[in-house]
Amino acid sequence: MPSRNKRWNWKWFRGRPRGVFTAKASTGPAAVAVPRIGLALGGGFARGIAHVGILRVLEREKIPLHCITGVSAGAIVAAAYASGATTEEIAAVGSAMRFGDVAKWSLSKLGFAGSDRMVGFMARLLKKLRFEDMRIPLGVVATDLRAGKPVSFRDTGEITPAIRASCSYPGLYRPFEINGRTYVDGAITVEVPAHLARQMGATHVIAACIPNQDETFQPHNMFQVVSRCFQILMSFNEEGWRKESDAVVIPDVGAIPWDGFENAMAMIEAGERAAEKALPQIRKWLTAGVVETLPRSA
């Protein structure tokens, strides 16, 4: 031990653990995680127009979206909004839309209609045509027919082929091919793409599900029978996407048929009412801190 008369020398402390001389930092209040809200839109053919009403409410309440995902009809609405189209523009197109705008009857061994007309339809609806140019990150799900598994399209590439794949309803549309793989409707494997929204970074997911037609609905043609059968089948997979969702929005459009384009305004209003019911829950997420502001349509 050094003599008391010997001058202090800092070299004596060389090699001692630095932790001994490190003051413990004050922790202060716990950091608040910033919620990143994702919106997942399910399929529903004409009834998917109800998603526009949901977007109207989120936009009116200034709920920013970290990402938006969609399958089938939900993919069309998601892509339009993510590209920068306003809810008014999407509503106007949806209200005037008819089956012939996105399909042409062309009987083949694989389906009754082709989706070639969807190319022009999407070109008129979208403000941007590539994933990397979206104002809000976009994800689209289709089903690989041979693998029997969902496939997500996101980040880069053309949007319209992904939409055509995701909307290729079996039996009605012919399957759609991309890079040697054959795809059918994304809703066959994923009714609501909540999991994809999680993969894209969402901490809170709003799942928008178009409900099954109610028991009072009586099918009048083969396509309505097939549509009803797929609705029943997908309802048994509901538990999976619900586990990935923090809020579930279900517009009351069960009495409207799959091809009820003429009911567009009523379906949009149903979407608004359903979204308004979920607002108290969504607002709770936002009270924890400042939400990241992302571009929204004007």
PDB file of C-alpha atoms in Angstrom:
ATOM      1  CA  MET A   1       0.000   0.000   0.000  1.00  0.00           C
ATOM      2  CA  PRO A   2       1.483   3.455  -0.861  1.00  0.00           C
ATOM      3  CA  SER A   3       2.863   5.700   1.907  1.00  0.00           C
ATOM      4  CA  ARG A   4       0.596   8.470   3.191  1.00  0.00           C
ATOM      5  CA  ASN A   5       3.247  11.064   2.307  1.00  0.00           C
ATOM      6  CA  LYS A   6       3.558   9.885  -1.249  1.00  0.00           C
ATOM      7  CA  ARG A   7       1.651  11.965  -3.792  1.00  0.00           C
ATOM      8  CA  TRP A   8      -1.450  10.445  -5.373  1.00  0.00           C
ATOM      9  CA  ASN A   9      -0.813   8.964  -8.813  1.00  0.00           C
ATOM     10  CA  TRP A  10      -3.606   8.082 -11.274  1.00  0.00           C
ATOM     11  CA  LYS A  11      -1.463   5.247 -12.628  1.00  0.00           C
ATOM     12  CA  TRP A  12      -2.272   3.220  -9.474  1.00  0.00           C
ATOM     13  CA  PHE A  13      -5.771   2.702 -10.876  1.00  0.00           C
ATOM     14  CA  ARG A  14      -4.700   1.301 -14.246  1.00  0.00           C
ATOM     15  CA  GLY A  15      -6.151  -2.107 -14.959  1.00  0.00           C
ATOM     16  CA  ARG A  16      -8.964  -1.799 -12.419  1.00  0.00           C
ATOM     17  CA  PRO A  17     -12.490  -2.589 -13.712  1.00  0.00           C
ATOM     18  CA  ARG A  18     -13.942   0.441 -15.366  1.00  0.00           C
ATOM     19  CA  GLY A  19     -17.378  -0.438 -14.082  1.00  0.00           C
ATOM     20  CA  VAL A  20     -16.257   0.508 -10.565  1.00  0.00           C
ATOM     21  CA  PHE A  21     -15.981   4.162 -11.572  1.00  0.00           C
ATOM     22  CA  THR A  22     -19.032   4.302 -13.894  1.00  0.00           C
ATOM     23  CA  ALA A  23     -21.956   6.189 -12.439  1.00  0.00           C
ATOM     24  CA  LYS A  24     -25.313   4.532 -12.969  1.00  0.00           C
ATOM     25  CA  ALA A  25     -27.361   6.550 -15.441  1.00  0.00           C
ATOM     26  CA  SER A  26     -30.710   7.851 -14.313  1.00  0.00           C
ATOM     27  CA  THR A  27     -33.407   5.858 -16.004  1.00  0.00           C
ATOM     28  CA  GLY A  28     -36.185   8.450 -15.765  1.00  0.00           C
ATOM     29  CA  PRO A  29     -39.606   7.741 -17.281  1.00  0.00           C
ATOM     30  CA  ALA A  30     -39.841   4.622 -19.440  1.00  0.00           C
ATOM     31  CA  ALA A  31     -39.624   5.278 -23.173  1.00  0.00           C
ATOM     32  CA  VAL A  32     -42.996   5.064 -24.917  1.00  0.00           C
ATOM     33  CA  ALA A  33     -43.156   2.842 -27.982  1.00  0.00           C
ATOM     34  CA  VAL A  34     -44.566   4.582 -31.020  1.00  0.00           C
ATOM     35  CA  PRO A  35     -47.561   2.632 -32.359  1.00  0.00           C
ATOM     36  CA  ARG A  36     -47.330   1.738 -36.033  1.00  0.00           C
ATOM     37  CA  ILE A  37     -50.835   1.063 -37.314  1.00  0.00           C
ATOM     38  CA  GLY A  38     -51.443  -1.361 -40.154  1.00  0.00           C
ATOM     39  CA  LEU A  39     -54.731  -1.792 -42.006  1.00  0.00           C
ATOM     40  CA  ALA A  40     -55.572  -5.228 -43.455  1.00  0.00           C
ATOM     41  CA  LEU A  41     -58.435  -5.414 -45.963  1.00  0.00           C
ATOM     42  CA  GLY A  42     -60.172  -8.711 -46.704  1.00  0.00           C
ATOM     43  CA  GLY A  43     -61.846  -9.821 -49.915  1.00  0.00           C
ATOM     44  CA  GLY A  44     -65.506  -9.642 -50.847  1.00  0.00           C
ATOM     45  CA  PHE A  45     -65.776  -8.884 -54.579  1.00  0.00           C
ATOM     46  CA  ALA A  46     -68.328  -6.055 -55.021  1.00  0.00           C
ATOM     47  CA  ARG A  47     -68.890  -5.881 -51.285  1.00  0.00           C
ATOM     48  CA  GLY A  48     -65.239  -4.892 -50.841  1.00  0.00           C
ATOM     49  CA  ILE A  49     -66.344  -1.358 -51.703  1.00  0.00           C
ATOM     50  CA  ALA A  50     -67.284  -1.112 -48.012  1.00  0.00           C
ATOM     51  CA  HIS A  51     -63.547  -0.725 -47.285  1.00  0.00           C
ATOM     52  CA  VAL A  52     -63.744   2.802 -48.701  1.00  0.00           C
ATOM     53  CA  GLY A  53     -66.012   3.793 -45.822  1.00  0.00           C
ATOM     54  CA  ILE A  54     -63.480   2.465 -43.318  1.00  0.00           C
ATOM     55  CA  LEU A  55     -60.723   4.510 -44.934  1.00  0.00           C
ATOM     56  CA  ARG A  56     -62.925   7.611 -44.882  1.00  0.00           C
ATOM     57  CA  VAL A  57     -63.300   7.395 -41.112  1.00  0.00           C
ATOM     58  CA  LEU A  58     -59.597   6.740 -40.462  1.00  0.00           C
ATOM     59  CA  GLU A  59     -58.702   9.669 -42.697  1.00  0.00           C
ATOM     60  CA  ARG A  60     -61.262  11.985 -41.101  1.00  0.00           C
ATOM     61  CA  GLU A  61     -59.943  11.105 -37.635  1.00  0.00           C
ATOM     62  CA  LYS A  62     -56.350  11.606 -38.823  1.00  0.00           C
ATOM     63  CA  ILE A  63     -55.322   8.028 -38.016  1.00  0.00           C
ATOM     64  CA  PRO A  64     -51.993   7.584 -39.843  1.00  0.00           C
ATOM     65  CA  LEU A  65     -51.195   4.247 -41.429  1.00  0.00           C
ATOM     66  CA  HIS A  66     -47.790   2.582 -41.283  1.00  0.00           C
ATOM     67  CA  CYS A  67     -48.836   0.105 -43.995  1.00  0.00           C
ATOM     68  CA  ILE A  68     -51.881  -1.269 -45.760  1.00  0.00           C
ATOM     69  CA  THR A  69     -52.431  -4.829 -47.000  1.00  0.00           C
ATOM     70  CA  GLY A  70     -55.176  -6.477 -49.010  1.00  0.00           C
ATOM     71  CA  VAL A  71     -56.478  -9.607 -50.681  1.00  0.00           C
ATOM     72  CA  SER A  72     -58.827  -9.819 -53.657  1.00  0.00           C
ATOM     73  CA  ALA A  73     -61.195  -6.812 -53.669  1.00  0.00           C
ATOM     74  CA  GLY A  74     -59.429  -5.524 -50.577  1.00  0.00           C
ATOM     75  CA  ALA A  75     -56.182  -5.467 -52.551  1.00  0.00           C
ATOM     76  CA  ILE A  76     -57.745  -3.143 -55.147  1.00  0.00           C
ATOM     77  CA  VAL A  77     -58.898  -0.650 -52.506  1.00  0.00           C
ATOM     78  CA  ALA A  78     -55.605  -0.927 -50.602  1.00  0.00           C
ATOM     79  CA  ALA A  79     -53.539  -0.307 -53.735  1.00  0.00           C
ATOM     80  CA  ALA A  80     -55.640   2.674 -54.799  1.00  0.00           C
ATOM     81  CA  TYR A  81     -55.359   4.360 -51.411  1.00  0.00           C
ATOM     82  CA  ALA A  82     -51.673   3.554 -50.977  1.00  0.00           C
ATOM     83  CA  SER A  83     -50.956   5.031 -54.412  1.00  0.00           C
ATOM     84  CA  GLY A  84     -52.464   8.380 -53.414  1.00  0.00           C
ATOM     85  CA  ALA A  85     -56.033   8.155 -54.711  1.00  0.00           C
ATOM     86  CA  THR A  86     -58.489   9.950 -52.425  1.00  0.00           C
ATOM     87  CA  THR A  87     -61.383   8.147 -50.797  1.00  0.00           C
ATOM     88  CA  GLU A  88     -63.724  10.294 -52.902  1.00  0.00           C
ATOM     89  CA  GLU A  89     -62.008   9.118 -56.087  1.00  0.00           C
ATOM     90  CA  ILE A  90     -62.126   5.478 -55.024  1.00  0.00           C
ATOM     91  CA  ALA A  91     -65.781   5.814 -54.018  1.00  0.00           C
ATOM     92  CA  ALA A  92     -66.667   7.377 -57.375  1.00  0.00           C
ATOM     93  CA  VAL A  93     -64.991   4.544 -59.276  1.00  0.00           C
ATOM     94  CA  GLY A  94     -66.541   1.909 -57.028  1.00  0.00           C
ATOM     95  CA  SER A  95     -70.026   3.385 -57.386  1.00  0.00           C
ATOM     96  CA  ALA A  96     -69.835   3.325 -61.165  1.00  0.00           C
ATOM     97  CA  MET A  97     -68.044  -0.018 -61.394  1.00  0.00           C
ATOM     98  CA  ARG A  98     -69.593  -3.061 -63.015  1.00  0.00           C
ATOM     99  CA  PHE A  99     -68.335  -6.604 -63.541  1.00  0.00           C
ATOM    100  CA  GLY A 100     -67.505  -5.870 -67.188  1.00  0.00           C
ATOM    101  CA  ASP A 101     -64.985  -3.215 -66.112  1.00  0.00           C
ATOM    102  CA  VAL A 102     -62.641  -5.854 -64.691  1.00  0.00           C
ATOM    103  CA  ALA A 103     -63.547  -9.015 -66.566  1.00  0.00           C
ATOM    104  CA  LYS A 104     -64.428 -10.290 -70.005  1.00  0.00           C
ATOM    105  CA  TRP A 105     -66.415 -13.457 -70.537  1.00  0.00           C
ATOM    106  CA  SER A 106     -64.086 -15.871 -72.310  1.00  0.00           C
ATOM    107  CA  LEU A 107     -64.869 -19.508 -71.638  1.00  0.00           C
ATOM    108  CA  SER A 108     -61.895 -21.823 -71.199  1.00  0.00           C
ATOM    109  CA  LYS A 109     -61.060 -25.025 -69.342  1.00  0.00           C
ATOM    110  CA  LEU A 110     -59.717 -22.989 -66.396  1.00  0.00           C
ATOM    111  CA  GLY A 111     -62.379 -20.348 -65.964  1.00  0.00           C
ATOM    112  CA  PHE A 112     -65.262 -18.363 -67.420  1.00  0.00           C
ATOM    113  CA  ALA A 113     -63.546 -14.966 -67.630  1.00  0.00           C
ATOM    114  CA  GLY A 114     -60.190 -13.322 -68.148  1.00  0.00           C
ATOM    115  CA  SER A 115     -58.847 -10.355 -66.193  1.00  0.00           C
ATOM    116  CA  ASP A 116     -57.255  -8.452 -69.089  1.00  0.00           C
ATOM    117  CA  ARG A 117     -59.639  -5.528 -68.594  1.00  0.00           C
ATOM    118  CA  MET A 118     -58.296  -5.072 -65.103  1.00  0.00           C
ATOM    119  CA  VAL A 119     -55.102  -3.598 -66.598  1.00  0.00           C
ATOM    120  CA  GLY A 120     -56.914  -0.536 -67.943  1.00  0.00           C
ATOM    121  CA  PHE A 121     -59.116  -0.321 -64.862  1.00  0.00           C
ATOM    122  CA  MET A 122     -56.126  -0.216 -62.500  1.00  0.00           C
ATOM    123  CA  ALA A 123     -54.293   2.258 -64.733  1.00  0.00           C
ATOM    124  CA  ARG A 124     -57.234   4.659 -64.322  1.00  0.00           C
ATOM    125  CA  LEU A 125     -57.565   4.066 -60.604  1.00  0.00           C
ATOM    126  CA  LEU A 126     -53.956   4.043 -59.377  1.00  0.00           C
ATOM    127  CA  LYS A 127     -51.805   7.163 -59.083  1.00  0.00           C
ATOM    128  CA  LYS A 128     -48.616   5.084 -59.112  1.00  0.00           C
ATOM    129  CA  LEU A 129     -48.113   1.652 -60.633  1.00  0.00           C
ATOM    130  CA  ARG A 130     -45.145   0.192 -58.707  1.00  0.00           C
ATOM    131  CA  PHE A 131     -44.810  -0.962 -55.106  1.00  0.00           C
ATOM    132  CA  GLU A 132     -41.706   1.148 -54.477  1.00  0.00           C
ATOM    133  CA  ASP A 133     -43.594   4.312 -55.459  1.00  0.00           C
ATOM    134  CA  MET A 134     -46.473   3.902 -53.015  1.00  0.00           C
ATOM    135  CA  ARG A 135     -47.163   6.739 -50.566  1.00  0.00           C
ATOM    136  CA  ILE A 136     -47.994   4.132 -47.927  1.00  0.00           C
ATOM    137  CA  PRO A 137     -46.213   0.732 -47.948  1.00  0.00           C
ATOM    138  CA  LEU A 138     -48.485  -1.790 -49.684  1.00  0.00           C
ATOM    139  CA  GLY A 139     -48.732  -5.567 -49.426  1.00  0.00           C
ATOM    140  CA  VAL A 140     -50.879  -7.863 -51.600  1.00  0.00           C
ATOM    141  CA  VAL A 141     -51.554 -11.571 -51.031  1.00  0.00           C
ATOM    142  CA  ALA A 142     -52.326 -14.177 -53.694  1.00  0.00           C
ATOM    143  CA  THR A 143     -52.535 -17.966 -53.443  1.00  0.00           C
ATOM    144  CA  ASP A 144     -49.990 -20.163 -55.231  1.00  0.00           C
ATOM    145  CA  LEU A 145     -52.273 -22.737 -56.841  1.00  0.00           C
ATOM    146  CA  ARG A 146     -49.754 -25.575 -57.039  1.00  0.00           C
ATOM    147  CA  ALA A 147     -48.104 -24.995 -53.662  1.00  0.00           C
ATOM    148  CA  GLY A 148     -51.417 -24.281 -51.948  1.00  0.00           C
ATOM    149  CA  LYS A 149     -49.823 -21.461 -49.938  1.00  0.00           C
ATOM    150  CA  PRO A 150     -50.211 -17.689 -49.668  1.00  0.00           C
ATOM    151  CA  VAL A 151     -47.620 -15.525 -51.409  1.00  0.00           C
ATOM    152  CA  SER A 152     -47.097 -11.855 -50.608  1.00  0.00           C
ATOM    153  CA  PHE A 153     -46.166  -9.155 -53.111  1.00  0.00           C
ATOM    154  CA  ARG A 154     -44.565  -6.004 -51.682  1.00  0.00           C
ATOM    155  CA  ASP A 155     -41.630  -3.567 -51.762  1.00  0.00           C
ATOM    156  CA  THR A 156     -40.784  -3.667 -55.492  1.00  0.00           C
ATOM    157  CA  GLY A 157     -42.382  -4.523 -58.816  1.00  0.00           C
ATOM    158  CA  GLU A 158     -45.556  -3.800 -60.736  1.00  0.00           C
ATOM    159  CA  ILE A 159     -48.775  -3.700 -58.757  1.00  0.00           C
ATOM    160  CA  THR A 160     -51.351  -4.655 -61.383  1.00  0.00           C
ATOM    161  CA  PRO A 161     -50.099  -8.239 -61.950  1.00  0.00           C
ATOM    162  CA  ALA A 162     -50.214  -8.823 -58.191  1.00  0.00           C
ATOM    163  CA  ILE A 163     -53.778  -7.483 -58.099  1.00  0.00           C
ATOM    164  CA  ARG A 164     -54.842  -9.703 -60.987  1.00  0.00           C
ATOM    165  CA  ALA A 165     -53.363 -12.717 -59.197  1.00  0.00           C
ATOM    166  CA  SER A 166     -55.020 -11.827 -55.895  1.00  0.00           C
ATOM    167  CA  CYS A 167     -58.422 -11.349 -57.576  1.00  0.00           C
ATOM    168  CA  SER A 168     -58.414 -14.548 -59.667  1.00  0.00           C
ATOM    169  CA  TYR A 169     -61.492 -16.068 -58.072  1.00  0.00           C
ATOM    170  CA  PRO A 170     -61.477 -19.828 -58.815  1.00  0.00           C
ATOM    171  CA  GLY A 171     -64.021 -20.960 -61.371  1.00  0.00           C
ATOM    172  CA  LEU A 172     -64.890 -17.416 -62.400  1.00  0.00           C
ATOM    173  CA  TYR A 173     -61.513 -15.995 -63.420  1.00  0.00           C
ATOM    174  CA  ARG A 174     -58.795 -18.014 -65.062  1.00  0.00           C
ATOM    175  CA  PRO A 175     -55.741 -18.417 -62.797  1.00  0.00           C
ATOM    176  CA  PHE A 176     -53.074 -15.768 -63.361  1.00  0.00           C
ATOM    177  CA  GLU A 177     -49.418 -16.539 -64.011  1.00  0.00           C
ATOM    178  CA  ILE A 178     -46.434 -14.535 -62.716  1.00  0.00           C
ATOM    179  CA  ASN A 179     -42.851 -15.674 -63.335  1.00  0.00           C
ATOM    180  CA  GLY A 180     -43.915 -19.224 -64.101  1.00  0.00           C
ATOM    181  CA  ARG A 181     -46.095 -19.612 -61.010  1.00  0.00           C
ATOM    182  CA  THR A 182     -49.888 -19.909 -61.172  1.00  0.00           C
ATOM    183  CA  TYR A 183     -51.990 -17.881 -58.747  1.00  0.00           C
ATOM    184  CA  VAL A 184     -55.606 -17.699 -57.649  1.00  0.00           C
ATOM    185  CA  ASP A 185     -57.521 -15.497 -55.232  1.00  0.00           C
ATOM    186  CA  GLY A 186     -55.532 -14.582 -52.114  1.00  0.00           C
ATOM    187  CA  ALA A 187     -58.596 -14.969 -49.904  1.00  0.00           C
ATOM    188  CA  ILE A 188     -58.531 -18.730 -50.492  1.00  0.00           C
ATOM    189  CA  THR A 189     -55.614 -19.010 -48.047  1.00  0.00           C
ATOM    190  CA  VAL A 190     -55.745 -15.653 -46.214  1.00  0.00           C
ATOM    191  CA  GLU A 191     -59.156 -14.146 -45.564  1.00  0.00           C
ATOM    192  CA  VAL A 192     -57.687 -10.973 -44.009  1.00  0.00           C
ATOM    193  CA  PRO A 193     -53.922 -10.278 -44.400  1.00  0.00           C
ATOM    194  CA  ALA A 194     -53.267  -9.192 -40.810  1.00  0.00           C
ATOM    195  CA  HIS A 195     -50.106 -11.300 -40.568  1.00  0.00           C
ATOM    196  CA  LEU A 196     -48.594  -9.551 -43.582  1.00  0.00           C
ATOM    197  CA  ALA A 197     -49.203  -6.190 -41.898  1.00  0.00           C
ATOM    198  CA  ARG A 198     -47.241  -7.509 -38.895  1.00  0.00           C
ATOM    199  CA  GLN A 199     -44.426  -8.602 -41.179  1.00  0.00           C
ATOM    200  CA  MET A 200     -44.333  -5.092 -42.644  1.00  0.00           C
ATOM    201  CA  GLY A 201     -43.732  -3.597 -39.209  1.00  0.00           C
ATOM    202  CA  ALA A 202     -47.188  -2.833 -37.808  1.00  0.00           C
ATOM    203  CA  THR A 203     -47.453  -2.985 -34.025  1.00  0.00           C
ATOM    204  CA  HIS A 204     -51.237  -2.592 -34.113  1.00  0.00           C
ATOM    205  CA  VAL A 205     -53.418  -4.086 -36.846  1.00  0.00           C
ATOM    206  CA  ILE A 206     -56.925  -3.048 -37.850  1.00  0.00           C
ATOM    207  CA  ALA A 207     -58.500  -6.005 -39.669  1.00  0.00           C
ATOM    208  CA  ALA A 208     -61.414  -5.242 -41.997  1.00  0.00           C
ATOM    209  CA  CYS A 209     -63.480  -8.331 -42.764  1.00  0.00           C
ATOM    210  CA  ILE A 210     -66.399  -8.519 -45.169  1.00  0.00           C
ATOM    211  CA  PRO A 211     -68.898 -10.865 -43.490  1.00  0.00           C
ATOM    212  CA  ASN A 212     -70.587 -13.913 -44.929  1.00  0.00           C
ATOM    213  CA  GLN A 213     -73.952 -13.379 -46.523  1.00  0.00           C
ATOM    214  CA  ASP A 214     -76.652 -13.946 -43.932  1.00  0.00           C
ATOM    215  CA  GLU A 215     -78.983 -16.932 -43.851  1.00  0.00           C
ATOM    216  CA  THR A 216     -81.804 -15.029 -45.499  1.00  0.00           C
ATOM    217  CA  PHE A 217     -79.841 -14.758 -48.757  1.00  0.00           C
ATOM    218  CA  GLN A 218     -80.985 -17.212 -51.413  1.00  0.00           C
ATOM    219  CA  PRO A 219     -78.489 -17.865 -54.265  1.00  0.00           C
ATOM    220  CA  HIS A 220     -79.923 -17.341 -57.738  1.00  0.00           C
ATOM    221  CA  ASN A 221     -77.096 -18.550 -59.953  1.00  0.00           C
ATOM    222  CA  MET A 222     -74.074 -20.841 -59.984  1.00  0.00           C
ATOM    223  CA  PHE A 223     -71.588 -18.100 -59.072  1.00  0.00           C
ATOM    224  CA  GLN A 224     -73.574 -17.095 -56.020  1.00  0.00           C
ATOM    225  CA  VAL A 225     -73.576 -20.735 -54.919  1.00  0.00           C
ATOM    226  CA  VAL A 226     -69.795 -21.010 -55.392  1.00  0.00           C
ATOM    227  CA  SER A 227     -69.246 -17.688 -53.622  1.00  0.00           C
ATOM    228  CA  ARG A 228     -71.325 -18.804 -50.664  1.00  0.00           C
ATOM    229  CA  CYS A 229     -69.400 -22.085 -50.449  1.00  0.00           C
ATOM    230  CA  PHE A 230     -66.065 -20.261 -50.338  1.00  0.00           C
ATOM    231  CA  GLN A 231     -67.403 -17.945 -47.634  1.00  0.00           C
ATOM    232  CA  ILE A 232     -68.310 -20.948 -45.512  1.00  0.00           C
ATOM    233  CA  LEU A 233     -64.891 -22.520 -46.093  1.00  0.00           C
ATOM    234  CA  MET A 234     -62.971 -19.348 -45.197  1.00  0.00           C
ATOM    235  CA  SER A 235     -64.984 -18.805 -42.034  1.00  0.00           C
ATOM    236  CA  PHE A 236     -63.291 -21.877 -40.548  1.00  0.00           C
ATOM    237  CA  ASN A 237     -59.892 -20.142 -40.933  1.00  0.00           C
ATOM    238  CA  GLU A 238     -61.032 -17.019 -39.119  1.00  0.00           C
ATOM    239  CA  GLU A 239     -59.170 -17.754 -35.894  1.00  0.00           C
ATOM    240  CA  GLY A 240     -55.761 -17.356 -37.554  1.00  0.00           C
ATOM    241  CA  TRP A 241     -56.118 -13.768 -38.767  1.00  0.00           C
ATOM    242  CA  ARG A 242     -58.021 -12.695 -35.668  1.00  0.00           C
ATOM    243  CA  LYS A 243     -55.015 -13.647 -33.511  1.00  0.00           C
ATOM    244  CA  GLU A 244     -52.909 -11.192 -35.531  1.00  0.00           C
ATOM    245  CA  SER A 245     -55.467  -8.370 -35.197  1.00  0.00           C
ATOM    246  CA  ASP A 246     -55.879  -5.732 -32.493  1.00  0.00           C
ATOM    247  CA  ALA A 247     -59.174  -4.333 -33.790  1.00  0.00           C
ATOM    248  CA  VAL A 248     -61.684  -6.002 -36.097  1.00  0.00           C
ATOM    249  CA  VAL A 249     -64.038  -3.984 -38.293  1.00  0.00           C
ATOM    250  CA  ILE A 250     -66.965  -5.815 -39.926  1.00  0.00           C
ATOM    251  CA  PRO A 251     -69.286  -3.744 -42.150  1.00  0.00           C
ATOM    252  CA  ASP A 252     -72.909  -4.870 -42.087  1.00  0.00           C
ATOM    253  CA  VAL A 253     -73.209  -5.932 -45.727  1.00  0.00           C
ATOM    254  CA  GLY A 254     -74.313  -9.532 -45.209  1.00  0.00           C
ATOM    255  CA  ALA A 255     -77.580  -9.001 -47.082  1.00  0.00           C
ATOM    256  CA  ILE A 256     -75.823  -7.791 -50.251  1.00  0.00           C
ATOM    257  CA  PRO A 257     -74.810 -10.349 -52.919  1.00  0.00           C
ATOM    258  CA  TRP A 258     -71.214 -10.816 -54.059  1.00  0.00           C
ATOM    259  CA  ASP A 259     -71.922  -8.915 -57.294  1.00  0.00           C
ATOM    260  CA  GLY A 260     -74.078  -6.136 -55.793  1.00  0.00           C
ATOM    261  CA  PHE A 261     -72.205  -3.212 -57.371  1.00  0.00           C
ATOM    262  CA  GLU A 262     -75.406  -1.157 -57.495  1.00  0.00           C
ATOM    263  CA  ASN A 263     -75.361  -1.007 -53.671  1.00  0.00           C
ATOM    264  CA  ALA A 264     -72.004   0.805 -53.548  1.00  0.00           C
ATOM    265  CA  MET A 265     -73.064   3.874 -51.541  1.00  0.00           C
ATOM    266  CA  ALA A 266     -74.942   1.764 -48.970  1.00  0.00           C
ATOM    267  CA  MET A 267     -71.855  -0.444 -48.550  1.00  0.00           C
ATOM    268  CA  ILE A 268     -69.540   2.558 -48.103  1.00  0.00           C
ATOM    269  CA  GLU A 269     -71.867   3.913 -45.416  1.00  0.00           C
ATOM    270  CA  ALA A 270     -71.836   0.506 -43.711  1.00  0.00           C
ATOM    271  CA  GLY A 271     -68.051   0.644 -43.703  1.00  0.00           C
ATOM    272  CA  GLU A 272     -68.134   4.073 -42.066  1.00  0.00           C
ATOM    273  CA  ARG A 273     -70.477   2.906 -39.306  1.00  0.00           C
ATOM    274  CA  ALA A 274     -68.339  -0.139 -38.570  1.00  0.00           C
ATOM    275  CA  ALA A 275     -65.127   1.907 -38.399  1.00  0.00           C
ATOM    276  CA  GLU A 276     -66.707   4.465 -36.085  1.00  0.00           C
ATOM    277  CA  LYS A 277     -67.502   1.684 -33.605  1.00  0.00           C
ATOM    278  CA  ALA A 278     -63.802   0.763 -33.488  1.00  0.00           C
ATOM    279  CA  LEU A 279     -62.559   4.343 -32.991  1.00  0.00           C
ATOM    280  CA  PRO A 280     -62.514   4.317 -29.149  1.00  0.00           C
ATOM    281  CA  GLN A 281     -60.240   1.280 -29.188  1.00  0.00           C
ATOM    282  CA  ILE A 282     -57.964   2.765 -31.850  1.00  0.00           C
ATOM    283  CA  ARG A 283     -57.698   6.084 -29.999  1.00  0.00           C
ATOM    284  CA  LYS A 284     -56.414   4.243 -26.919  1.00  0.00           C
ATOM    285  CA  TRP A 285     -53.366   3.155 -28.889  1.00  0.00           C
ATOM    286  CA  LEU A 286     -52.586   6.758 -29.739  1.00  0.00           C
ATOM    287  CA  THR A 287     -52.666   8.061 -26.156  1.00  0.00           C
ATOM    288  CA  ALA A 288     -49.434   6.221 -25.365  1.00  0.00           C
ATOM    289  CA  GLY A 289     -47.317   8.587 -27.438  1.00  0.00           C
ATOM    290  CA  VAL A 290     -46.921  10.509 -30.652  1.00  0.00           C
ATOM    291  CA  VAL A 291     -47.761   8.439 -33.701  1.00  0.00           C
ATOM    292  CA  GLU A 292     -45.491   8.512 -36.721  1.00  0.00           C
ATOM    293  CA  THR A 293     -47.036  10.738 -39.374  1.00  0.00           C
ATOM    294  CA  LEU A 294     -47.136   9.094 -42.781  1.00  0.00           C
ATOM    295  CA  PRO A 295     -48.555  10.428 -46.045  1.00  0.00           C
ATOM    296  CA  ARG A 296     -52.295  10.157 -46.537  1.00  0.00           C
ATOM    297  CA  SER A 297     -54.415  11.130 -49.480  1.00  0.00           C
ATOM    298  CA  ALA A 298     -55.752  14.675 -49.388  1.00  0.00           C
TER     299      ALA A 298
END
